[in-house]
Coordinates of C-alpha atoms in Angstrom, one line a residue:
M848 CA -26.4 9.2 5.4
H849 CA -28.3 9.0 8.8
P850 CA -28.8 5.1 8.9
Q851 CA -31.4 4.9 11.5
P852 CA -35.2 5.9 11.5
V853 CA -35.9 8.6 14.1
S854 CA -38.2 7.4 16.8
A855 CA -40.9 8.8 19.0
R856 CA -40.6 7.9 22.7
A857 CA -40.0 4.1 23.0
P858 CA -42.9 2.5 24.7
A859 CA -42.7 1.5 28.2
A860 CA -45.0 -1.7 28.3
H861 CA -44.7 -2.9 24.7
T862 CA -47.9 -4.9 24.4
A863 CA -50.2 -2.7 26.0
E864 CA -48.7 0.2 24.5
F865 CA -48.9 -1.1 21.0
L866 CA -52.7 -1.8 21.5
R867 CA -53.0 1.8 22.8
V868 CA -51.0 3.3 19.9
K869 CA -52.8 1.2 17.3
A870 CA -56.2 2.4 18.6
L871 CA -55.2 6.0 18.1
A872 CA -53.5 5.5 14.9
E873 CA -56.7 3.9 13.5
R874 CA -58.6 7.0 14.5
G875 CA -56.2 9.2 12.1
V876 CA -53.7 10.5 14.9
A877 CA -50.5 11.1 12.7
N878 CA -48.1 10.7 15.6
A879 CA -49.7 7.6 16.8
Q880 CA -49.5 6.4 13.2
H881 CA -45.8 7.2 12.9
S882 CA -45.2 5.6 16.4
L883 CA -47.0 2.6 15.2
G884 CA -44.7 2.3 12.1
F885 CA -41.6 2.8 14.3
M886 CA -42.8 -0.2 16.6
Y887 CA -43.2 -2.4 13.4
V888 CA -39.8 -1.4 12.3
N889 CA -38.2 -2.5 15.5
G890 CA -40.4 -5.4 16.5
Q891 CA -41.5 -3.6 19.6
G892 CA -44.7 -5.1 21.1
V893 CA -45.4 -6.7 17.6
P894 CA -43.4 -9.0 15.3
Q895 CA -41.1 -6.9 13.1
N896 CA -42.9 -6.0 9.8
Y897 CA -41.4 -3.6 7.4
E898 CA -44.3 -3.6 5.2
M899 CA -46.7 -2.6 7.9
A900 CA -44.2 0.1 9.0
V901 CA -44.2 1.5 5.5
A902 CA -48.2 1.6 5.4
W903 CA -48.3 3.4 8.8
Y904 CA -45.3 5.8 7.9
R905 CA -47.2 6.6 4.8
M906 CA -50.4 7.6 6.5
A907 CA -48.6 10.0 8.9
A908 CA -46.5 11.4 6.2
T909 CA -49.4 12.0 3.9
S910 CA -50.8 14.1 6.5
G911 CA -47.6 16.0 6.7
L912 CA -45.7 14.8 9.7
E913 CA -42.0 15.5 8.9
Q914 CA -40.7 12.7 11.3
A915 CA -42.8 10.2 9.3
Q916 CA -41.9 11.8 6.0
Y917 CA -38.1 11.3 6.8
N918 CA -38.5 7.8 8.0
L919 CA -40.6 6.8 4.9
G920 CA -37.7 8.2 2.8
V921 CA -35.4 5.9 4.9
M922 CA -37.3 2.9 4.0
Y923 CA -37.2 3.6 0.4
Q924 CA -33.6 4.6 0.5
K925 CA -32.7 1.3 2.3
G926 CA -35.5 -0.9 0.3
Q927 CA -37.3 -1.8 3.5
G928 CA -40.8 -3.0 3.1
V929 CA -40.7 -1.4 -0.4
G930 CA -38.5 -1.9 -3.5
Q931 CA -35.6 0.4 -3.1
D932 CA -36.5 3.7 -4.9
Y933 CA -34.1 6.7 -4.5
Q934 CA -36.5 9.0 -6.3
Q935 CA -39.2 8.2 -3.7
A936 CA -36.4 8.8 -0.9
V937 CA -35.8 12.1 -2.4
Y938 CA -39.3 13.0 -2.7
W939 CA -40.2 12.3 0.9
Y940 CA -36.7 13.7 2.3
Q941 CA -37.7 16.9 0.4
R942 CA -41.1 17.4 2.0
A943 CA -39.6 16.7 5.5
A944 CA -36.4 19.0 4.6
E945 CA -38.8 21.9 3.6
Q946 CA -40.4 21.8 6.9
G947 CA -36.9 22.3 8.5
Y948 CA -36.3 18.7 9.6
A949 CA -32.5 18.4 10.0
A950 CA -32.1 14.8 9.4
A951 CA -33.9 14.9 6.1
Q952 CA -31.8 18.1 5.1
Y953 CA -28.9 16.0 5.6
N954 CA -30.0 12.7 3.8
L955 CA -31.2 15.0 0.9
G956 CA -27.8 16.8 0.7
W957 CA -26.3 13.1 0.9
L958 CA -28.4 12.1 -2.2
Y959 CA -27.6 15.2 -4.2
A960 CA -23.8 14.8 -3.5
K961 CA -23.9 11.2 -4.7
G962 CA -26.3 11.7 -7.5
Q963 CA -28.8 9.0 -6.2
G964 CA -32.6 9.7 -7.3
V965 CA -31.5 13.1 -8.4
A966 CA -28.9 14.3 -10.8
Q967 CA -25.7 14.8 -8.9
D968 CA -25.6 18.6 -7.7
A969 CA -22.8 19.6 -5.5
Q970 CA -24.4 23.0 -5.1
R971 CA -27.9 21.5 -4.0
A972 CA -26.0 19.3 -1.6
M973 CA -24.2 22.2 -0.1
H974 CA -27.4 23.8 0.3
W975 CA -29.1 21.0 2.1
F976 CA -25.9 20.5 4.2
S977 CA -26.0 23.9 5.3
Q978 CA -29.6 24.1 6.3
A979 CA -28.9 21.0 8.5
A980 CA -25.5 22.2 9.8
E981 CA -27.1 25.3 11.0
Q982 CA -29.4 23.5 13.0
G983 CA -26.3 21.6 14.6
D984 CA -26.5 18.7 12.7
P985 CA -22.8 17.2 13.2
G986 CA -22.8 15.0 10.3
A987 CA -23.9 17.9 7.9
Q988 CA -21.3 20.0 9.7
N989 CA -18.5 17.6 9.0
N990 CA -19.7 17.2 5.3
L991 CA -19.8 20.9 4.8
G992 CA -16.1 20.9 6.1
M993 CA -15.2 18.3 3.4
M994 CA -16.8 20.2 0.7
Y995 CA -14.9 23.4 1.7
E996 CA -11.7 21.3 2.0
S997 CA -12.2 19.8 -1.6
G998 CA -13.6 22.8 -3.2
K999 CA -17.0 20.8 -4.4
G1000 CA -19.9 23.0 -4.8
V1001 CA -18.0 26.1 -3.2
P1002 CA -14.5 27.6 -3.6
Q1003 CA -12.0 25.8 -1.7
D1004 CA -11.5 27.2 1.9
F1005 CA -9.4 25.4 4.3
R1006 CA -10.4 28.1 7.3
Q1007 CA -14.0 27.4 6.5
A1008 CA -13.4 23.6 6.5
I1009 CA -11.9 23.9 9.9
A1010 CA -14.5 25.9 11.3
W1011 CA -17.1 23.3 10.4
Y1012 CA -15.0 20.3 11.5
R1013 CA -14.5 22.0 14.8
R1014 CA -18.2 22.6 15.3
A1015 CA -19.0 19.0 14.7
A1016 CA -15.9 17.8 16.5
D1017 CA -17.0 19.8 19.6
Q1018 CA -20.1 17.8 19.6
G1019 CA -18.2 14.5 19.9
Y1020 CA -18.8 13.6 16.2
P1021 CA -15.8 11.3 15.5
R1022 CA -15.4 11.7 11.8
A1023 CA -15.0 15.5 12.2
Q1024 CA -12.4 14.8 15.1
F1025 CA -10.5 12.7 12.9
N1026 CA -10.7 15.4 10.0
L1027 CA -9.6 18.0 12.4
G1028 CA -6.7 16.0 13.5
L1029 CA -5.6 15.7 10.0
R1030 CA -5.6 19.3 9.4
Y1031 CA -3.6 19.9 12.4
D1032 CA -1.2 17.3 11.1
N1033 CA -0.6 18.7 7.7
G1034 CA -1.0 22.4 8.7
Q1035 CA -4.0 23.0 6.2
G1036 CA -6.1 26.1 7.3
V1037 CA -4.4 25.9 10.8
Q1038 CA -0.8 26.0 12.1
H1039 CA 0.7 22.6 12.2
D1040 CA 0.2 21.2 15.8
P1041 CA 1.2 17.6 16.4
V1042 CA -0.1 17.7 19.9
Q1043 CA -3.5 18.9 18.8
A1044 CA -3.5 16.4 15.9
L1045 CA -2.8 13.4 18.2
S1046 CA -5.5 14.6 20.7
W1047 CA -8.2 14.7 18.0
F1048 CA -7.1 11.3 16.7
R1049 CA -7.4 9.9 20.0
K1050 CA -10.8 11.3 20.8
A1051 CA -12.0 9.9 17.4
A1052 CA -10.3 6.5 18.2
E1053 CA -11.5 6.2 21.6
Q1054 CA -15.1 6.3 19.9
G1055 CA -14.5 3.5 17.8
H1056 CA -13.6 5.5 14.5
A1057 CA -11.4 2.8 12.6
P1058 CA -9.4 5.2 10.5
A1059 CA -8.4 7.3 13.7
Q1060 CA -7.3 4.1 15.3
F1061 CA -5.4 3.0 12.5
N1062 CA -3.6 6.4 12.5
L1063 CA -2.7 6.2 16.0
A1064 CA -1.4 2.7 15.7
L1065 CA 1.0 4.0 12.8
R1066 CA 2.3 6.9 15.1
Y1067 CA 2.9 4.2 18.0
E1068 CA 4.5 1.9 15.6
N1069 CA 6.9 4.5 14.0
G1070 CA 7.2 6.7 17.0
Q1071 CA 6.0 9.7 15.4
D1072 CA 4.8 12.5 17.9
V1073 CA 4.8 9.9 20.5
A1074 CA 7.1 7.3 22.2
A1075 CA 7.2 4.2 19.9
D1076 CA 5.3 1.4 21.8
S1077 CA 4.8 -1.7 19.7
Q1078 CA 2.0 -2.8 22.2
K1079 CA 0.1 0.0 21.9
A1080 CA 0.4 0.0 18.1
V1081 CA -0.9 -3.6 18.1
G1082 CA -3.8 -2.7 20.4
W1083 CA -5.0 0.1 18.2
Y1084 CA -4.4 -1.8 14.9
R1085 CA -6.5 -4.9 16.4
R1086 CA -9.2 -2.4 17.3
A1087 CA -9.6 -1.0 13.7
A1088 CA -9.0 -4.5 12.3
E1089 CA -11.8 -6.1 14.1
Q1090 CA -14.1 -3.4 12.7
G1091 CA -13.0 -4.5 9.1
H1092 CA -10.4 -1.9 8.5
A1093 CA -8.5 -3.5 5.7
S1094 CA -5.2 -1.4 6.2
S1095 CA -5.2 -2.2 9.8
Q1096 CA -5.7 -5.9 9.1
F1097 CA -2.9 -5.9 6.6
N1098 CA -0.5 -4.0 9.0
L1099 CA -1.4 -6.3 11.8
G1100 CA -0.7 -9.4 9.6
L1101 CA 2.9 -7.8 8.9
I1102 CA 3.6 -7.3 12.8
Y1103 CA 2.5 -11.1 13.3
D1104 CA 4.7 -11.9 10.4
N1105 CA 7.8 -10.1 11.8
G1106 CA 7.2 -10.9 15.3
Q1107 CA 7.2 -7.1 16.2
G1108 CA 5.8 -6.6 19.7
V1109 CA 4.1 -9.8 19.7
V1110 CA 5.2 -13.5 19.5
R1111 CA 5.7 -14.4 15.7
D1112 CA 2.7 -16.2 14.6
E1113 CA 2.6 -17.1 10.9
A1114 CA -1.0 -18.4 11.2
Q1115 CA -2.1 -15.4 12.7
A1116 CA -0.3 -13.3 10.1
L1117 CA -1.9 -15.2 7.2
G1118 CA -5.5 -14.9 8.8
W1119 CA -5.1 -11.3 8.9
F1120 CA -3.7 -11.0 5.4
R1121 CA -6.6 -13.1 4.1
K1122 CA -9.1 -10.8 5.8
A1123 CA -7.5 -7.7 4.2
A1124 CA -7.2 -9.4 0.8
G1125 CA -11.0 -10.4 0.9
Q1126 CA -11.8 -6.7 1.0
G1127 CA -9.4 -6.0 -1.9
H1128 CA -6.4 -4.7 -0.1
A1129 CA -3.8 -5.1 -3.1
G1130 CA -0.9 -5.4 -0.6
A1131 CA -2.5 -8.2 1.1
Q1132 CA -3.3 -10.0 -2.1
D1133 CA 0.2 -9.6 -3.2
N1134 CA 1.4 -11.1 -0.1
I1135 CA -0.8 -14.1 -0.3
G1136 CA 0.4 -14.5 -3.8
L1137 CA 3.9 -14.6 -2.6
R1138 CA 3.0 -17.3 0.2
H1139 CA 1.4 -19.6 -2.6
E1140 CA 4.3 -19.0 -4.9
F1141 CA 6.8 -19.9 -2.2
G1142 CA 4.7 -22.3 -0.1
Q1143 CA 5.2 -20.0 3.0
G1144 CA 2.6 -21.4 5.5
V1145 CA 0.4 -22.7 2.6
D1146 CA 0.9 -25.2 0.1
Q1147 CA 2.9 -24.3 -2.9
D1148 CA 0.3 -23.4 -5.6
Y1149 CA 1.5 -21.3 -8.6
A1150 CA -1.8 -21.0 -10.1
L1151 CA -3.3 -19.6 -6.9
A1152 CA -0.3 -17.3 -6.6
A1153 CA -1.0 -16.1 -10.1
E1154 CA -4.8 -15.5 -9.3
W1155 CA -4.0 -13.5 -6.1
Y1156 CA -1.1 -11.4 -8.1
R1157 CA -3.6 -10.8 -10.8
K1158 CA -6.1 -9.2 -8.3
A1159 CA -3.7 -7.0 -7.1
A1160 CA -2.2 -6.2 -10.3
L1161 CA -5.4 -5.2 -11.8
Q1162 CA -5.7 -2.5 -9.1
G1163 CA -2.4 -1.1 -10.3
F1164 CA -0.3 -2.5 -7.5
A1165 CA 3.4 -2.5 -9.0
S1166 CA 4.8 -5.2 -6.8
A1167 CA 2.1 -7.6 -7.8
Q1168 CA 2.3 -6.6 -11.5
Y1169 CA 6.1 -7.6 -11.3
H1170 CA 5.4 -10.9 -9.5
L1171 CA 2.7 -11.7 -12.1
A1172 CA 5.1 -10.9 -15.0
Q1173 CA 7.7 -13.3 -13.6
L1174 CA 5.2 -16.2 -13.4
V1175 CA 3.8 -15.7 -16.9
D1176 CA 7.6 -15.1 -18.1
G1177 CA 8.3 -18.6 -16.9
G1178 CA 5.0 -20.2 -17.3
Y1179 CA 4.5 -21.0 -13.7
G1180 CA 0.9 -21.8 -12.9
V1181 CA -0.1 -20.0 -16.0
E1182 CA 0.7 -20.4 -19.8
A1183 CA 4.0 -18.9 -20.8
D1184 CA 3.6 -15.7 -22.6
P1185 CA 6.5 -13.5 -23.1
Q1186 CA 4.6 -10.8 -24.7
Q1187 CA 2.2 -10.5 -21.9
A1188 CA 5.0 -10.7 -19.4
V1189 CA 6.6 -7.7 -21.0
E1190 CA 3.3 -5.8 -20.8
W1191 CA 3.1 -6.4 -16.8
Y1192 CA 6.8 -5.7 -16.7
R1193 CA 6.0 -2.2 -18.2
K1194 CA 3.1 -1.5 -15.9
A1195 CA 5.2 -2.1 -13.0
A1196 CA 8.3 -0.2 -14.4
E1197 CA 6.0 2.7 -15.4
Q1198 CA 5.1 3.1 -11.6
G1199 CA 8.9 3.3 -10.6
H1200 CA 9.4 -0.5 -9.5
L1201 CA 13.3 -0.9 -10.2
R1202 CA 13.5 -4.7 -10.7
A1203 CA 10.8 -4.3 -13.4
Q1204 CA 12.5 -1.6 -15.1
F1205 CA 15.7 -3.6 -15.2
D1206 CA 13.7 -6.7 -16.4
L1207 CA 11.9 -4.8 -19.0
A1208 CA 15.4 -3.2 -20.1
L1209 CA 16.8 -6.8 -20.3
R1210 CA 13.8 -7.9 -22.7
F1211 CA 14.4 -4.9 -25.0
E1212 CA 18.2 -5.7 -25.0
S1213 CA 17.7 -9.3 -25.8
G1214 CA 14.5 -9.0 -27.9
I1215 CA 12.5 -11.5 -25.7
G1216 CA 8.7 -10.9 -25.8
V1217 CA 9.3 -7.6 -27.6
A1218 CA 11.4 -6.2 -30.6
Q1219 CA 14.9 -5.7 -29.8
D1220 CA 15.5 -2.1 -29.2
Y1221 CA 18.7 -0.8 -27.7
T1222 CA 17.2 2.7 -27.2
A1223 CA 14.5 1.5 -25.1
A1224 CA 16.8 -0.9 -23.2
M1225 CA 19.3 1.9 -22.5
A1226 CA 16.3 4.3 -21.4
W1227 CA 14.9 1.7 -18.8
Y1228 CA 18.5 0.7 -17.6
L1229 CA 19.2 4.5 -17.0
R1230 CA 15.7 5.0 -15.2
A1231 CA 16.7 2.2 -12.8
A1232 CA 20.5 3.2 -12.4
E1233 CA 19.6 6.8 -11.6
Q1234 CA 17.7 5.4 -8.6
D1235 CA 20.9 3.5 -7.5
Y1236 CA 19.9 0.1 -8.8
V1237 CA 23.1 -1.3 -8.7
A1238 CA 22.6 -4.1 -11.4
A1239 CA 21.3 -1.3 -13.8
Q1240 CA 24.3 0.8 -13.1
Y1241 CA 26.5 -2.0 -14.4
K1242 CA 24.4 -2.8 -17.5
V1243 CA 24.7 1.0 -18.5
G1244 CA 28.3 0.8 -18.2
V1245 CA 28.3 -2.4 -20.4
M1246 CA 26.2 -0.7 -23.1
F1247 CA 28.5 2.5 -23.0
D1248 CA 31.5 0.1 -23.0
E1249 CA 30.1 -2.1 -25.8
G1250 CA 28.7 0.6 -28.0
D1251 CA 25.4 -1.0 -28.7
L1252 CA 24.2 2.8 -29.1
V1253 CA 27.3 4.9 -28.6
A1254 CA 30.7 3.8 -27.3
D1255 CA 31.6 6.3 -24.5
A1256 CA 34.6 5.0 -22.3
G1257 CA 34.3 7.8 -19.8
Q1258 CA 30.6 7.3 -19.3
A1259 CA 31.3 3.4 -19.0
Y1260 CA 33.9 4.0 -16.3
G1261 CA 31.7 6.3 -14.4
W1262 CA 28.8 3.8 -14.2
Y1263 CA 31.2 1.1 -13.5
L1264 CA 32.5 2.9 -10.6
K1265 CA 29.0 3.7 -9.1
A1266 CA 28.2 -0.2 -9.2
A1267 CA 31.5 -1.1 -8.0
D1268 CA 31.5 1.3 -5.0
R1269 CA 28.2 -0.6 -4.0
G1270 CA 29.8 -4.0 -4.0
H1271 CA 28.8 -5.2 -7.7
A1272 CA 31.5 -7.8 -8.4
Q1273 CA 31.2 -7.6 -12.2
A1274 CA 31.7 -3.9 -12.4
Q1275 CA 34.7 -4.1 -9.9
F1276 CA 36.4 -6.7 -12.4
A1277 CA 35.7 -4.4 -15.2
L1278 CA 37.2 -1.3 -13.5
A1279 CA 40.3 -3.7 -12.6
L1280 CA 40.7 -4.8 -16.3
R1281 CA 40.9 -1.0 -17.2
H1282 CA 43.4 0.1 -14.7
D1283 CA 45.4 -3.1 -15.5
C1284 CA 45.5 -2.6 -19.3
G1285 CA 45.2 1.2 -19.3
Q1286 CA 42.0 1.0 -21.2
G1287 CA 40.5 4.6 -21.1
V1288 CA 42.4 5.3 -18.0
P1289 CA 46.1 5.6 -17.1
R1290 CA 47.6 2.1 -16.2
D1291 CA 47.4 1.9 -12.6
Y1292 CA 48.4 -1.6 -11.1
Q1293 CA 47.6 -0.6 -7.5
A1294 CA 44.1 0.5 -8.5
A1295 CA 43.7 -2.8 -10.5
L1296 CA 44.9 -4.9 -7.5
F1297 CA 42.3 -3.3 -5.4
W1298 CA 39.5 -3.9 -7.8
Y1299 CA 40.4 -7.5 -8.4
E1300 CA 40.6 -8.3 -4.8
S1301 CA 37.2 -6.5 -4.2
A1302 CA 35.7 -8.8 -6.8
A1303 CA 37.8 -11.8 -5.7
R1304 CA 36.4 -11.7 -2.3
Q1305 CA 33.0 -11.9 -3.7
G1306 CA 33.9 -15.3 -5.5
H1307 CA 34.6 -13.7 -9.0
A1308 CA 36.7 -16.5 -10.6
R1309 CA 38.4 -14.4 -13.4
A1310 CA 39.4 -11.8 -10.6
Q1311 CA 40.7 -14.4 -8.4
F1312 CA 42.9 -15.6 -11.2
N1313 CA 44.1 -12.3 -12.4
L1314 CA 44.7 -11.1 -8.5
G1315 CA 46.9 -14.3 -8.2
L1316 CA 48.8 -13.4 -11.2
M1317 CA 49.5 -9.8 -9.9
Y1318 CA 50.8 -11.3 -6.6
L1319 CA 53.0 -13.9 -8.4
S1320 CA 54.5 -11.1 -10.7
G1321 CA 54.7 -8.3 -8.2
Q1322 CA 52.3 -5.8 -10.0
G1323 CA 50.5 -3.4 -7.8
A1324 CA 52.2 -5.1 -4.6
A1325 CA 55.4 -6.9 -3.7
P1326 CA 55.6 -10.4 -4.9
D1327 CA 53.9 -12.8 -2.7
A1328 CA 54.0 -16.5 -3.8
L1329 CA 51.9 -17.7 -1.0
T1330 CA 49.1 -15.3 -1.6
A1331 CA 49.4 -15.8 -5.3
A1332 CA 48.8 -19.6 -4.8
L1333 CA 46.0 -19.3 -2.4
W1334 CA 44.0 -17.0 -5.1
L1335 CA 45.1 -19.1 -8.0
Q1336 CA 43.9 -22.3 -6.2
R1337 CA 40.5 -20.6 -5.5
A1338 CA 40.2 -19.7 -9.2
A1339 CA 41.0 -23.4 -10.2
Q1340 CA 38.5 -24.6 -8.0
A1341 CA 36.1 -22.2 -9.6
G1342 CA 37.0 -23.7 -13.1
V1343 CA 39.6 -21.3 -14.5
E1344 CA 41.7 -23.8 -16.2
A1345 CA 45.0 -22.0 -16.5
A1346 CA 44.8 -21.3 -12.8
G1347 CA 46.2 -24.7 -11.6
R1348 CA 49.2 -24.4 -13.6
Y1349 CA 50.3 -20.9 -12.2
A1350 CA 49.4 -22.2 -8.7
R1351 CA 52.1 -24.8 -9.0
Q1352 CA 54.4 -22.1 -10.4
A1353 CA 53.7 -20.0 -7.2
A1354 CA 54.1 -23.1 -5.0
A1355 CA 57.4 -23.8 -6.5
R1356 CA 58.6 -20.4 -5.5
M1357 CA 57.9 -20.8 -1.8
D1358 CA 60.2 -22.1 0.8
A1359 CA 59.4 -25.1 3.2
A1360 CA 57.6 -23.0 5.8
Q1361 CA 55.7 -21.1 3.2
R1362 CA 54.6 -24.4 1.6
A1363 CA 53.6 -25.8 4.9
Q1364 CA 51.6 -22.8 5.5
F1365 CA 50.1 -22.9 2.0
E1366 CA 49.0 -26.6 2.6
R1367 CA 47.1 -25.7 5.8
L1368 CA 45.4 -22.6 4.5
A1369 CA 44.6 -24.4 1.1
E1370 CA 42.9 -27.2 3.1
E1371 CA 41.0 -24.7 4.9
Q1372 CA 40.0 -23.2 1.8
R1373 CA 38.8 -26.2 0.3
A1374 CA 36.8 -27.1 3.4
V1375 CA 34.8 -23.8 3.3

């Protein structure tokens, strides 16, 4: 919509001009009546008075003056001086539009597009936008481009969309410049051309178009089609953020939170997150929820955390759905409700949130908050495991190993191996046991030793114990009493009951030099 009324020439000497125009208006001169209405709208030479403006606009409009008809339509559309009435706005825009008045044609097209005051009708919107566009109205030209791009009211045609965007962009219309940049960026209707895309984005951004400023900022932040420049990224984000662009506010908050290109400033970060969250930005709402949950820059408050998570969760933001599920599951800030927790886990899991898929599988496996269902548990574990979520890979291995659905040693080994290769200690221990005992695979002490040691170095107590025994007995490696004793002592410290006895056996096999070395290394081990 064109937001501003169209004026006659602004008066030079307001008070004197007002008296002159008023005299002409009272004699029935339509142009003077329209000018007088405009003066009342803007408080030029007279106190601002929308009701008087409407009265004078109406006189001029009734006599057929298209400018006055358009401005009266604007007053009805905005509800200035009269009750907001889209049907009356349509009536007056139609009268002006039929006289060829481009601004009225544009606004009439907008009302048809939105279904305000008339039934929504994309073809009628297209008709009136076309009328205004042919007269050179850049807003109408841009809207035609959008309609051709989306196929609303007309068959989709990217080339036509480009042509209309270009006509408006060449007039300096920033929205069209931005849209034209997007088409060059994604190669729709025109050959992909990052240089042209960047040029049009910059033209729109320099005119203050916030989405273009955001787009430029992203490019400078990520080094996309330009050299990465964190200072320029911050500058463009800030220009858009100060106009209320929520995604720019959120990204600016992230930059201050991480100290990327600026001095880290938690208060600034929180301020921008709050601005974005207040506009409904789900990522910012989730972020503020996290801060309240963990007391980061604010007082810890689980109830407030749940409130912010819920705002984002209801918008379908998967991370917030998962975080809310955890609070509901544990009864933090809200009443504990395992069934409701499962539903939030499910919503996040269905959007591909890996931890939610894993936690949902755990609940189906254990029957917490939902009926126990091994089939559903395996399905959710598999969805996460196939996306390389290592804890889920291990659990799939366990389910094949234990035969909750079907026992399959080969499948179990395969999933344990995937998890073990990515450092999962329990999976490494499970592989070591198989090679140690020849369970489903040929017995291979060297492989067992390798996997026991991989798990042991991560603090797995049983792996430390078994590794010590292998070094003590010389399985998979030459006997080594010193190494055996060190691992067995670590296992004993971790609570493996038999480890101390075997550690003493290993110590008894050492010579004096080895025992001295053992005492020194053991002391270092205890100090860690």
